[in-house]
Short mmCIF file of C-alpha atoms in Angstrom, two decimals:
data_model
loop_
_atom_site.label_atom_id
_atom_site.label_comp_id
_atom_site.label_asym_id
_atom_site.label_seq_id
_atom_site.Cartn_x
_atom_site.Cartn_y
_atom_site.Cartn_z
CA MET M 1 -17.28 1.89 -37.62
CA GLU M 2 -17.96 -1.03 -39.91
CA SER M 3 -19.72 -4.10 -38.63
CA LEU M 4 -17.47 -7.03 -37.91
CA PRO M 5 -18.96 -10.20 -39.41
CA ASN M 6 -16.93 -12.32 -37.05
CA PRO M 7 -15.76 -10.12 -34.18
CA PRO M 8 -12.35 -11.07 -32.78
CA VAL M 9 -12.05 -12.03 -29.15
CA PRO M 10 -9.80 -9.56 -27.26
CA GLN M 11 -6.47 -10.95 -26.14
CA LYS M 12 -6.57 -9.54 -22.62
CA ILE M 13 -8.78 -12.02 -20.82
CA GLY M 14 -8.73 -13.93 -17.61
CA ALA M 15 -6.67 -17.06 -17.16
CA ASP M 16 -7.52 -20.21 -15.26
CA SER M 17 -5.16 -21.93 -12.88
CA ASN M 18 -3.32 -23.54 -15.77
CA GLY M 19 -2.77 -20.22 -17.50
CA SER M 20 -5.26 -20.91 -20.29
CA ALA M 21 -7.96 -18.50 -21.41
CA ALA M 22 -10.98 -18.54 -19.11
CA ASN M 23 -14.16 -18.55 -21.16
CA SER M 24 -13.23 -15.48 -23.21
CA ASN M 25 -16.60 -15.23 -24.91
CA ARG M 26 -18.17 -14.34 -21.57
CA LEU M 27 -16.56 -10.95 -22.04
CA PHE M 28 -19.43 -10.13 -24.37
CA ASP M 29 -22.25 -11.50 -22.22
CA LEU M 30 -24.58 -8.59 -21.67
CA ARG M 31 -26.68 -9.31 -18.67
CA SER M 32 -29.30 -6.73 -19.51
CA SER M 33 -32.64 -7.95 -20.87
CA LEU M 34 -32.94 -4.88 -23.13
CA SER M 35 -34.03 -5.81 -26.63
CA SER M 36 -31.23 -5.67 -29.18
CA VAL M 37 -31.06 -5.28 -32.88
CA LYS M 38 -29.80 -8.25 -34.78
CA LEU M 39 -26.05 -8.35 -35.10
CA PRO M 40 -23.59 -11.09 -36.15
CA VAL M 41 -23.76 -13.94 -33.65
CA ARG M 42 -20.76 -15.59 -32.06
CA ASN M 43 -21.46 -18.40 -29.62
CA GLY M 44 -24.85 -16.96 -28.83
CA ALA M 45 -23.65 -13.45 -27.97
CA GLU M 46 -24.66 -10.59 -30.20
CA VAL M 47 -21.69 -8.27 -30.14
CA LYS M 48 -19.96 -5.36 -31.72
CA LEU M 49 -16.61 -3.83 -30.82
CA ARG M 50 -15.58 -0.26 -30.37
CA LEU M 51 -11.90 0.62 -30.25
CA GLY M 52 -10.88 3.21 -27.68
CA LYS M 53 -7.92 5.54 -28.03
CA LYS M 54 -4.45 4.09 -28.10
CA MET M 55 -2.17 4.38 -25.11
CA GLY M 56 1.34 3.73 -26.22
CA SER M 57 1.30 1.13 -28.98
CA GLU M 58 -1.72 -0.74 -27.68
CA ALA M 59 -5.37 -0.05 -28.49
CA ARG M 60 -7.68 -0.02 -25.50
CA LEU M 61 -10.97 -1.81 -26.02
CA CYS M 62 -14.37 -0.68 -24.85
CA PRO M 63 -15.86 -4.09 -25.64
CA LYS M 64 -19.26 -4.12 -23.97
CA ILE M 65 -21.56 -2.44 -26.42
CA GLU M 66 -25.25 -3.31 -26.80
CA TYR M 67 -27.62 -1.94 -29.41
CA GLY M 68 -31.37 -1.61 -29.02
CA ASP M 69 -34.36 -0.28 -30.87
CA GLY M 70 -34.55 3.35 -31.92
CA GLY M 71 -30.82 3.93 -32.06
CA TYR M 72 -30.29 2.87 -28.44
CA VAL M 73 -26.64 2.22 -27.51
CA LEU M 74 -25.49 0.91 -24.12
CA GLU M 75 -21.80 1.37 -23.34
CA ASP M 76 -21.55 -1.07 -20.47
CA VAL M 77 -18.73 -1.55 -17.98
CA PRO M 78 -16.85 -4.80 -17.33
CA HIS M 79 -18.04 -7.30 -14.74
CA LEU M 80 -16.09 -9.91 -12.78
CA THR M 81 -18.16 -12.66 -14.39
CA ASP M 82 -16.82 -11.63 -17.81
CA TYR M 83 -13.69 -13.62 -16.98
CA LEU M 84 -14.75 -15.47 -13.80
CA PRO M 85 -18.11 -16.92 -14.90
CA ASP M 86 -18.75 -19.20 -11.93
CA LEU M 87 -18.67 -16.65 -9.12
CA PRO M 88 -21.37 -17.15 -6.46
CA THR M 89 -23.74 -14.35 -5.49
CA TYR M 90 -25.04 -13.33 -2.08
CA PRO M 91 -28.05 -11.33 -0.85
CA ASN M 92 -27.25 -7.66 -0.43
CA PRO M 93 -26.89 -6.94 3.31
CA LEU M 94 -28.60 -3.59 2.76
CA GLN M 95 -31.93 -5.41 2.73
CA ASP M 96 -31.48 -5.99 6.46
CA ASN M 97 -30.14 -2.52 7.21
CA THR M 98 -32.68 -0.62 9.31
CA ALA M 99 -31.47 2.73 7.93
CA TYR M 100 -32.66 1.76 4.47
CA SER M 101 -35.81 -0.14 5.41
CA VAL M 102 -37.99 2.92 4.77
CA VAL M 103 -36.80 3.31 1.17
CA LYS M 104 -39.57 2.25 -1.19
CA GLN M 105 -37.33 0.89 -3.94
CA TYR M 106 -33.73 1.00 -2.86
CA PHE M 107 -32.26 -1.55 -5.26
CA VAL M 108 -31.59 -0.45 -8.82
CA ASN M 109 -33.25 -2.36 -11.62
CA LEU M 110 -30.68 -4.27 -13.68
CA ASP M 111 -32.04 -2.75 -16.88
CA ASP M 112 -31.79 0.88 -15.69
CA THR M 113 -29.51 3.03 -17.82
CA VAL M 114 -28.71 6.74 -18.01
CA ALA M 115 -28.87 8.69 -21.28
CA GLN M 116 -25.84 10.78 -22.18
CA LYS M 117 -27.94 13.14 -24.28
CA ILE M 118 -31.32 14.26 -22.95
CA VAL M 119 -32.17 17.05 -25.38
CA VAL M 120 -33.34 15.26 -28.53
CA HIS M 121 -35.54 15.85 -31.54
CA LYS M 122 -38.68 13.89 -32.29
CA ASN M 123 -37.01 11.61 -34.86
CA SER M 124 -33.47 11.54 -33.47
CA PRO M 125 -31.94 8.25 -32.19
CA ARG M 126 -32.01 7.50 -28.48
CA GLY M 127 -28.21 7.64 -28.40
CA THR M 128 -25.60 6.51 -25.90
CA HIS M 129 -26.53 5.24 -22.44
CA PHE M 130 -24.50 4.12 -19.42
CA ARG M 131 -25.23 1.61 -16.67
CA ARG M 132 -27.08 3.31 -13.82
CA ALA M 133 -25.21 3.36 -10.51
CA GLY M 134 -26.67 2.09 -7.25
CA PRO M 135 -27.06 -1.01 -5.07
CA ARG M 136 -28.11 -4.34 -6.58
CA GLN M 137 -30.11 -7.09 -4.90
CA LYS M 138 -27.25 -9.55 -5.36
CA VAL M 139 -23.61 -8.90 -4.53
CA TYR M 140 -20.46 -10.82 -5.44
CA PHE M 141 -18.56 -10.28 -2.18
CA GLU M 142 -19.40 -11.39 1.34
CA SER M 143 -18.76 -8.74 3.95
CA ASP M 144 -16.01 -10.62 5.79
CA GLU M 145 -14.40 -11.49 2.45
CA VAL M 146 -13.83 -7.89 1.38
CA HIS M 147 -10.32 -6.48 1.74
CA ALA M 148 -10.49 -2.96 0.29
CA CYS M 149 -7.88 -0.29 -0.31
CA ILE M 150 -8.04 3.42 -1.17
CA VAL M 151 -5.42 5.52 -2.96
CA THR M 152 -5.31 9.23 -3.89
CA CYS M 153 -3.16 10.38 -6.80
CA GLY M 154 -2.25 13.63 -8.56
CA GLY M 155 -2.73 17.17 -7.27
CA LEU M 156 -4.74 18.28 -4.28
CA CYS M 157 -8.42 19.08 -4.57
CA PRO M 158 -11.13 20.03 -2.07
CA GLY M 159 -13.09 16.95 -1.07
CA LEU M 160 -10.40 14.27 -1.15
CA ASN M 161 -10.72 13.55 2.55
CA THR M 162 -14.50 13.51 2.27
CA VAL M 163 -14.37 10.83 -0.43
CA ILE M 164 -11.96 8.77 1.70
CA ARG M 165 -14.22 9.12 4.72
CA GLU M 166 -17.36 8.15 2.85
CA ILE M 167 -15.78 5.10 1.22
CA VAL M 168 -14.61 3.85 4.61
CA CYS M 169 -17.87 4.65 6.40
CA GLY M 170 -19.97 3.36 3.52
CA LEU M 171 -18.17 0.02 3.38
CA SER M 172 -18.39 -0.29 7.16
CA ASP M 173 -21.93 0.94 7.79
CA MET M 174 -23.71 -0.38 4.71
CA TYR M 175 -21.86 -3.63 4.04
CA GLY M 176 -20.16 -4.50 7.32
CA VAL M 177 -16.64 -4.44 5.85
CA THR M 178 -13.86 -4.29 8.45
CA LYS M 179 -10.64 -4.63 6.40
CA ILE M 180 -9.86 -1.32 4.69
CA LEU M 181 -6.36 -0.09 3.90
CA GLY M 182 -5.13 3.36 2.93
CA ILE M 183 -2.28 3.40 0.40
CA GLU M 184 0.08 6.25 1.24
CA GLY M 185 1.68 8.54 -1.31
CA GLY M 186 -0.19 7.77 -4.53
CA TYR M 187 0.47 4.89 -6.91
CA ARG M 188 4.04 4.34 -5.74
CA GLY M 189 2.67 3.70 -2.26
CA PHE M 190 1.55 0.25 -3.40
CA TYR M 191 5.15 -0.91 -3.59
CA ALA M 192 7.29 1.74 -1.87
CA ARG M 193 5.37 2.95 1.18
CA ASN M 194 3.54 1.59 4.18
CA THR M 195 -0.21 1.24 4.38
CA ILE M 196 -2.47 2.45 7.15
CA SER M 197 -5.57 0.77 8.51
CA LEU M 198 -8.72 2.84 8.07
CA THR M 199 -11.78 2.59 10.30
CA ALA M 200 -14.95 4.62 10.60
CA LYS M 201 -13.61 6.03 13.86
CA SER M 202 -10.20 7.02 12.48
CA VAL M 203 -11.71 8.95 9.54
CA ASN M 204 -14.64 10.43 11.43
CA ASP M 205 -13.69 14.12 11.14
CA ILE M 206 -11.19 14.19 8.27
CA HIS M 207 -13.71 15.86 5.96
CA LYS M 208 -13.12 19.06 7.92
CA ARG M 209 -9.51 19.17 6.71
CA GLY M 210 -8.05 20.05 3.35
CA GLY M 211 -5.64 17.84 1.42
CA THR M 212 -5.59 14.06 1.82
CA ILE M 213 -4.68 12.07 4.92
CA LEU M 214 -3.17 9.40 2.65
CA GLY M 215 -0.77 11.74 0.91
CA THR M 216 -0.47 11.94 -2.85
CA SER M 217 2.06 12.09 -5.66
CA ARG M 218 2.30 12.35 -9.41
CA GLY M 219 3.64 9.49 -11.49
CA GLY M 220 5.01 6.37 -9.84
CA HIS M 221 2.72 4.09 -11.83
CA ASP M 222 4.23 0.64 -12.35
CA THR M 223 1.39 -1.67 -13.32
CA LEU M 224 3.10 -4.98 -12.58
CA LYS M 225 4.43 -3.88 -9.19
CA ILE M 226 1.06 -2.44 -8.21
CA VAL M 227 -0.87 -5.58 -9.19
CA ASP M 228 1.76 -7.77 -7.48
CA SER M 229 1.19 -5.75 -4.30
CA ILE M 230 -2.60 -6.06 -4.63
CA GLN M 231 -2.31 -9.81 -5.12
CA ASP M 232 0.22 -10.31 -2.30
CA ARG M 233 -1.87 -8.33 0.20
CA GLY M 234 -5.07 -10.18 -0.71
CA ILE M 235 -6.84 -6.97 -1.69
CA ASN M 236 -10.01 -7.52 -3.72
CA GLN M 237 -11.50 -4.01 -4.00
CA VAL M 238 -9.43 -1.02 -5.12
CA TYR M 239 -10.79 2.53 -4.99
CA ILE M 240 -8.65 4.94 -7.02
CA ILE M 241 -9.21 8.70 -6.66
CA GLY M 242 -7.61 10.91 -9.29
CA GLY M 243 -7.82 12.78 -12.59
CA ASP M 244 -7.66 11.57 -16.17
CA GLY M 245 -4.02 10.46 -15.87
CA THR M 246 -4.86 8.51 -12.72
CA GLN M 247 -7.87 6.91 -14.43
CA LYS M 248 -5.62 5.80 -17.31
CA GLY M 249 -3.42 4.14 -14.71
CA ALA M 250 -6.49 2.54 -13.14
CA SER M 251 -7.45 1.18 -16.56
CA ALA M 252 -4.01 -0.43 -16.93
CA ILE M 253 -4.35 -1.99 -13.46
CA PHE M 254 -7.77 -3.37 -14.36
CA GLU M 255 -6.43 -4.95 -17.56
CA GLU M 256 -3.59 -6.65 -15.70
CA ILE M 257 -6.01 -7.85 -13.00
CA GLN M 258 -8.22 -9.28 -15.73
CA ARG M 259 -5.26 -10.91 -17.49
CA ARG M 260 -4.32 -12.70 -14.28
CA GLY M 261 -7.93 -13.74 -13.64
CA LEU M 262 -8.10 -12.20 -10.16
CA LYS M 263 -11.33 -11.52 -8.31
CA VAL M 264 -10.54 -7.83 -7.78
CA ALA M 265 -12.89 -4.93 -8.49
CA ILE M 266 -11.28 -1.68 -9.68
CA ALA M 267 -13.38 1.46 -9.15
CA GLY M 268 -12.34 4.98 -10.11
CA ILE M 269 -13.57 8.21 -8.54
CA PRO M 270 -12.77 11.09 -10.91
CA LYS M 271 -10.96 14.05 -9.34
CA THR M 272 -9.96 17.24 -11.10
CA ILE M 273 -10.41 20.72 -9.75
CA ASP M 274 -10.50 22.01 -13.36
CA ASN M 275 -13.74 20.08 -14.08
CA ASP M 276 -12.25 18.82 -17.36
CA ILE M 277 -13.12 15.10 -17.15
CA ALA M 278 -15.24 14.02 -20.11
CA VAL M 279 -18.80 12.65 -19.98
CA ILE M 280 -19.59 13.47 -16.33
CA ASP M 281 -21.49 16.64 -15.39
CA LYS M 282 -18.82 17.92 -13.03
CA SER M 283 -16.05 16.72 -10.76
CA PHE M 284 -15.93 17.07 -6.99
CA GLY M 285 -14.13 20.12 -5.60
CA PHE M 286 -15.23 22.32 -8.49
CA ASP M 287 -18.00 24.09 -6.58
CA THR M 288 -15.61 24.76 -3.70
CA ALA M 289 -12.97 26.10 -6.10
CA VAL M 290 -15.43 28.53 -7.69
CA GLU M 291 -16.59 29.68 -4.25
CA GLU M 292 -13.03 30.22 -2.99
CA ALA M 293 -12.05 32.02 -6.19
CA GLN M 294 -14.59 34.69 -5.23
CA ARG M 295 -12.36 35.74 -2.34
CA ALA M 296 -9.44 36.43 -4.68
CA ILE M 297 -11.64 38.25 -7.21
CA ASN M 298 -13.22 40.35 -4.47
CA ALA M 299 -9.77 41.28 -3.13
CA ALA M 300 -8.62 42.24 -6.61
CA HIS M 301 -11.72 44.38 -7.09
CA VAL M 302 -11.22 46.16 -3.77
CA GLU M 303 -7.58 46.90 -4.63
CA ALA M 304 -8.40 48.12 -8.12
CA ASP M 305 -11.36 50.25 -7.03
CA SER M 306 -9.37 51.96 -4.27
CA VAL M 307 -6.78 53.65 -6.52
CA GLU M 308 -6.73 55.62 -9.75
CA ASN M 309 -6.55 53.41 -12.85
CA GLY M 310 -6.36 50.31 -10.70
CA ILE M 311 -6.06 46.91 -12.38
CA GLY M 312 -6.51 43.63 -10.54
CA VAL M 313 -5.25 40.48 -12.28
CA VAL M 314 -6.32 37.12 -10.81
CA LYS M 315 -4.93 33.83 -12.11
CA LEU M 316 -7.10 30.76 -11.53
CA MET M 317 -6.70 27.06 -12.25
CA GLY M 318 -7.52 25.75 -15.71
CA ARG M 319 -4.72 24.04 -17.59
CA TYR M 320 -6.73 23.12 -20.67
CA SER M 321 -10.28 24.08 -19.63
CA GLY M 322 -11.50 27.41 -18.33
CA PHE M 323 -14.52 26.30 -16.29
CA ILE M 324 -13.34 27.73 -12.95
CA ALA M 325 -12.48 31.09 -14.51
CA MET M 326 -15.78 31.20 -16.40
CA TYR M 327 -18.04 30.27 -13.47
CA ALA M 328 -16.12 32.43 -10.98
CA THR M 329 -16.46 35.38 -13.36
CA LEU M 330 -20.20 34.82 -13.79
CA ALA M 331 -20.69 34.45 -10.04
CA SER M 332 -18.67 37.56 -9.17
CA ARG M 333 -20.07 40.20 -11.57
CA ASP M 334 -17.04 42.35 -10.68
CA VAL M 335 -14.88 41.00 -13.51
CA ASP M 336 -14.28 43.10 -16.64
CA CYS M 337 -12.43 40.50 -18.70
CA CYS M 338 -12.09 36.70 -18.51
CA LEU M 339 -9.40 34.86 -20.49
CA ILE M 340 -9.51 31.06 -20.89
CA PRO M 341 -7.53 28.48 -22.90
CA GLU M 342 -10.42 27.76 -25.27
CA SER M 343 -10.78 31.39 -26.41
CA PRO M 344 -7.75 32.85 -28.21
CA PHE M 345 -6.92 36.51 -27.64
CA TYR M 346 -4.32 38.99 -28.80
CA LEU M 347 -2.71 41.98 -27.12
CA GLU M 348 -1.74 44.58 -29.69
CA GLY M 349 -3.74 46.39 -32.34
CA LYS M 350 -7.34 47.31 -32.92
CA GLY M 351 -9.73 45.19 -30.90
CA GLY M 352 -6.91 43.71 -28.83
CA LEU M 353 -6.79 43.23 -25.07
CA LEU M 354 -4.60 46.25 -24.37
CA GLU M 355 -6.93 48.55 -26.29
CA PHE M 356 -9.88 47.15 -24.30
CA ILE M 357 -8.04 47.79 -21.00
CA GLU M 358 -7.45 51.42 -21.99
CA LYS M 359 -11.11 51.84 -22.87
CA ARG M 360 -12.36 50.27 -19.64
CA LEU M 361 -10.04 52.37 -17.48
CA LYS M 362 -11.30 55.55 -19.15
CA GLU M 363 -14.91 54.45 -18.58
CA ASN M 364 -14.73 53.05 -15.02
CA GLY M 365 -11.35 54.10 -13.65
CA HIS M 366 -10.51 50.52 -12.71
CA MET M 367 -10.88 46.93 -13.95
CA VAL M 368 -10.48 43.29 -12.91
CA ILE M 369 -9.05 40.60 -15.20
CA VAL M 370 -9.44 36.88 -14.51
CA VAL M 371 -7.11 34.60 -16.47
CA ALA M 372 -6.98 30.79 -16.44
CA GLU M 373 -3.49 29.33 -16.14
CA GLY M 374 -3.63 27.75 -19.60
CA ALA M 375 -4.80 30.87 -21.43
CA GLY M 376 -2.56 32.61 -23.94
CA GLN M 377 0.18 29.98 -23.91
CA ASP M 378 0.70 30.45 -27.66
CA LEU M 379 1.49 34.12 -27.03
CA LEU M 380 3.89 33.30 -24.22
CA VAL M 381 6.03 30.95 -26.26
CA LYS M 382 6.42 33.62 -28.91
CA SER M 383 7.78 36.17 -26.47
CA MET M 384 9.57 33.89 -24.02
CA GLN M 385 11.75 30.81 -24.29
CA SER M 386 9.45 27.81 -24.34
CA MET M 387 9.93 25.21 -21.64
CA ASP M 388 8.92 21.95 -23.29
CA HIS M 389 8.90 19.99 -20.05
CA GLU M 390 6.34 17.77 -18.34
CA ASP M 391 5.56 16.95 -14.73
CA ALA M 392 5.53 13.40 -13.35
CA SER M 393 1.92 12.93 -14.48
CA GLY M 394 2.75 13.81 -18.08
CA ASN M 395 1.15 17.28 -17.96
CA LYS M 396 2.97 19.98 -19.88
CA LEU M 397 4.56 22.54 -17.57
CA LEU M 398 2.94 25.87 -18.39
CA LEU M 399 4.54 29.29 -18.35
CA ASP M 400 3.04 31.70 -15.80
CA VAL M 401 0.51 33.63 -17.87
CA GLY M 402 -0.46 35.81 -14.92
CA LEU M 403 3.00 37.29 -14.38
CA TRP M 404 3.58 37.59 -18.13
CA LEU M 405 0.27 39.36 -18.72
CA SER M 406 0.82 41.71 -15.78
CA GLN M 407 4.22 42.70 -17.12
CA LYS M 408 2.87 43.21 -20.65
CA ILE M 409 0.17 45.53 -19.31
CA LYS M 410 2.73 47.52 -17.28
CA ASP M 411 5.07 47.79 -20.28
CA HIS M 412 2.27 48.97 -22.52
CA PHE M 413 1.16 51.81 -20.27
CA SER M 414 4.68 52.89 -19.32
CA SER M 415 5.68 53.16 -22.98
CA ASN M 416 2.40 54.64 -24.19
CA LYS M 417 2.66 58.19 -25.52
CA LYS M 418 -0.16 59.23 -23.21
CA LYS M 419 1.87 57.97 -20.24
CA MET M 420 -1.24 56.73 -18.42
CA SER M 421 -0.30 55.80 -14.89
CA ILE M 422 -1.73 52.50 -13.63
CA ASN M 423 -1.69 50.59 -10.36
CA LEU M 424 -1.67 46.85 -11.00
CA LYS M 425 -2.03 44.13 -8.39
CA TYR M 426 -1.51 40.46 -9.30
CA ILE M 427 -3.11 37.71 -7.19
CA ASP M 428 -2.46 33.97 -7.60
CA PRO M 429 -4.67 32.02 -5.15
CA THR M 430 -4.08 28.61 -6.78
CA TYR M 431 -2.62 26.72 -3.83
CA MET M 432 -4.91 28.40 -1.33
CA ILE M 433 -7.92 27.15 -3.30
CA ARG M 434 -6.61 23.60 -3.71
CA ALA M 435 -5.88 23.21 0.00
CA VAL M 436 -9.23 24.18 1.53
CA PRO M 437 -11.82 21.65 2.79
CA SER M 438 -14.79 21.05 0.53
CA ASN M 439 -17.93 23.11 1.02
CA ALA M 440 -21.36 21.71 1.89
CA SER M 441 -22.38 21.10 -1.71
CA ASP M 442 -19.21 19.20 -2.53
CA ASN M 443 -19.44 17.21 0.72
CA VAL M 444 -22.82 15.85 -0.32
CA TYR M 445 -21.56 15.18 -3.85
CA CYS M 446 -18.50 13.30 -2.52
CA THR M 447 -20.80 11.11 -0.44
CA LEU M 448 -22.85 10.15 -3.49
CA LEU M 449 -19.73 9.37 -5.52
CA ALA M 450 -18.24 7.21 -2.77
CA HIS M 451 -21.44 5.26 -2.14
CA SER M 452 -22.04 4.69 -5.86
CA ALA M 453 -18.50 3.34 -6.24
CA ILE M 454 -19.02 0.98 -3.30
CA HIS M 455 -22.32 -0.34 -4.68
CA GLY M 456 -20.70 -0.96 -8.05
CA ALA M 457 -17.73 -2.86 -6.65
CA MET M 458 -19.92 -4.98 -4.36
CA ALA M 459 -22.17 -5.81 -7.33
CA GLY M 460 -19.16 -7.15 -9.22
CA TYR M 461 -18.66 -4.28 -11.65
CA THR M 462 -15.04 -3.34 -12.32
CA GLY M 463 -12.98 -1.17 -14.64
CA PHE M 464 -15.33 1.77 -14.24
CA THR M 465 -15.41 5.40 -13.24
CA ILE M 466 -18.37 6.79 -11.34
CA GLY M 467 -19.98 10.14 -12.08
CA PRO M 468 -23.25 11.99 -12.72
CA VAL M 469 -24.51 12.07 -16.29
CA ASN M 470 -27.37 14.52 -16.65
CA GLY M 471 -27.91 14.42 -12.91
CA ARG M 472 -28.02 10.60 -12.59
CA HIS M 473 -25.00 8.70 -11.34
CA ALA M 474 -23.70 6.09 -13.76
CA TYR M 475 -20.87 3.62 -14.24
CA ILE M 476 -18.70 4.76 -17.15
CA PRO M 477 -15.95 2.71 -18.86
CA PHE M 478 -12.44 4.03 -18.20
CA CYS M 479 -11.86 4.53 -21.92
CA ARG M 480 -14.67 7.07 -22.17
CA VAL M 481 -13.37 9.42 -19.48
CA THR M 482 -9.75 9.24 -20.64
CA GLU M 483 -10.16 9.57 -24.40
CA THR M 484 -10.78 13.32 -24.43
CA CYS M 485 -10.76 16.43 -22.26
CA LYS M 486 -13.94 18.37 -21.54
CA LYS M 487 -13.65 22.03 -22.51
CA VAL M 488 -15.68 25.21 -22.48
CA VAL M 489 -17.57 25.56 -25.76
CA ILE M 490 -17.04 29.20 -26.76
CA THR M 491 -19.90 29.06 -29.25
CA ASP M 492 -22.27 28.00 -26.46
CA ARG M 493 -24.72 30.18 -24.59
CA MET M 494 -22.85 29.99 -21.29
CA TRP M 495 -19.83 31.75 -22.79
CA ALA M 496 -22.20 34.25 -24.41
CA ARG M 497 -23.64 34.93 -20.94
CA LEU M 498 -20.14 35.68 -19.70
CA LEU M 499 -19.41 38.06 -22.58
CA SER M 500 -22.69 39.81 -21.82
CA SER M 501 -21.76 40.09 -18.13
CA THR M 502 -18.24 41.48 -18.66
CA ASN M 503 -18.97 43.41 -21.88
CA GLN M 504 -15.57 42.27 -23.13
CA PRO M 505 -14.91 41.67 -26.83
CA SER M 506 -14.70 38.05 -27.92
CA PHE M 507 -11.22 38.63 -29.43
CA LEU M 508 -12.25 36.05 -32.04
CA SER M 509 -11.82 36.22 -35.78
CA HIS M 510 -14.25 34.53 -38.15
CA GLU M 511 -11.70 31.72 -38.55
CA HIS M 512 -11.60 31.16 -34.79
CA ILE M 513 -15.39 30.80 -34.64
CA GLU M 514 -15.41 28.37 -37.55
CA ASP M 515 -12.71 26.26 -35.87
CA ALA M 516 -14.68 26.25 -32.59
CA ASN M 517 -17.83 25.10 -34.39
CA LYS M 518 -15.91 22.27 -36.05
CA GLU M 519 -14.44 21.13 -32.72
CA ASP M 520 -17.93 21.02 -31.19
CA GLU M 521 -19.42 18.88 -33.94
CA PRO M 522 -20.35 15.40 -32.61
CA SER M 523 -18.14 12.57 -33.75
CA THR M 524 -19.79 9.78 -35.73
CA GLU M 525 -16.74 7.63 -36.33
CA SER M 526 -16.95 5.35 -33.33
CA LEU M 527 -20.57 4.30 -33.16
CA PRO M 528 -23.32 4.32 -35.78
CA ASN M 529 -26.39 6.38 -34.86
CA ASP M 530 -24.48 7.75 -31.89
CA HIS M 531 -24.80 11.51 -31.94
CA ASP M 532 -22.79 12.29 -28.80
CA VAL M 533 -22.47 15.86 -27.66
CA ARG M 534 -19.95 17.18 -25.21
CA ILE M 535 -21.58 17.94 -21.87
CA SER M 536 -19.89 21.23 -21.18
CA ASP M 537 -21.70 23.61 -18.94
CA GLY M 538 -25.31 22.61 -18.40
CA SER M 539 -26.69 25.27 -20.72
CA ILE M 540 -30.42 25.15 -21.29
#
């Protein structure tokens, strides 16, 4: 991106009581004391803009970028003082909390950042960093001033109730907050449903239940109605739990809040069972989903192993990303073939899936196939009438690849000249997995996410999503987690480990591999000296 000699001031800024712009240049005040390279100066602030992806006809801005020595780039998150510069600060009540008195250095240094890329070469630039999450010494809300609300949106996922519980208990126990509302039924609950009062006592054991006590829904996002409701109710902290579509909605809410000049912090907690949210290491509920998927795979293996030429087909979640299928396959070691959206495959002909099934049945007498729900959709639309429909969240409605694949396998062996008899069992555990409570690992992870979100909101940060980046929790601008979808890199070592485990062919042509390599190349359009890489699977 070319340098802007005189960077324009974004139009979406706070307004004072008369409706005029409220000190718009404060939007670019970077409170960090990190040294910066010299850039064009505007009213004392050294700035540079990065345009995010467009939503509709409007370009979203990720405006808080700071450059430092050695190719250092800080993608900071907005702060309430960007458009409300005269806000008072207060001592963090955690300093008087006996539970935290033993911590040697509990408060996070203002200059602490988290690197997006940790594997570097000797002469490579330091790359992109994000603001480190955690409590600050000064907060921008007094305890009795806080009026918080929590909303859950989109599909179910293990851990939703745990996040709700830990936000409520964290606000209450750490910061002494007493006014916390639960918004029922997703985004539309702001203007079409009642709210419920949440206390530490009322949420004490909800983490033992699946689903969400607040209810959820897809769609229903009306920015103006939602912000009107927030303003009318006097809410000043909003915690939004949901996937990439929900985070896009949260970004729109933040922009309208900023336009009106309201002292309201918007914090997002990313939720997707598919683990396909960009930048962060993983999303909550993923570990539980992989663990629960083992039950279905084990059942399929038992069924297949108990009969002659038995085939077990298990369909798992994974609309665009095959992380659950890949990790469940690696964990099981009973799977003979794993099919995911990122890795094309074909049925007929030499080297095709059907030929591999025949070979494996002759060798072992049985086999287990795991298929992600988004796999093979290009093959389905060729053989079936395409349904070009979307759900309320804007996700394309997929054809059932599990049923289609099962039928194709049956047809192949019934029409084969050899007349090989097979026994096929199809298992779809999708809704069973989504509805279970989170396991111990996810419970701990949900606690860290909730507490980090609380610390950020109390410290005045807003318009951010919380998540671990290389093991360290960080505040990430909404635009970064919504601009792309994290996917399995099929030219990576983790996918190679899977192929080695299942001994399945890759089903890839040379052209497929070349295309995969091109997709995995880091983009250099947005930021100079910013060699981002997609954090996909934690390969070492």
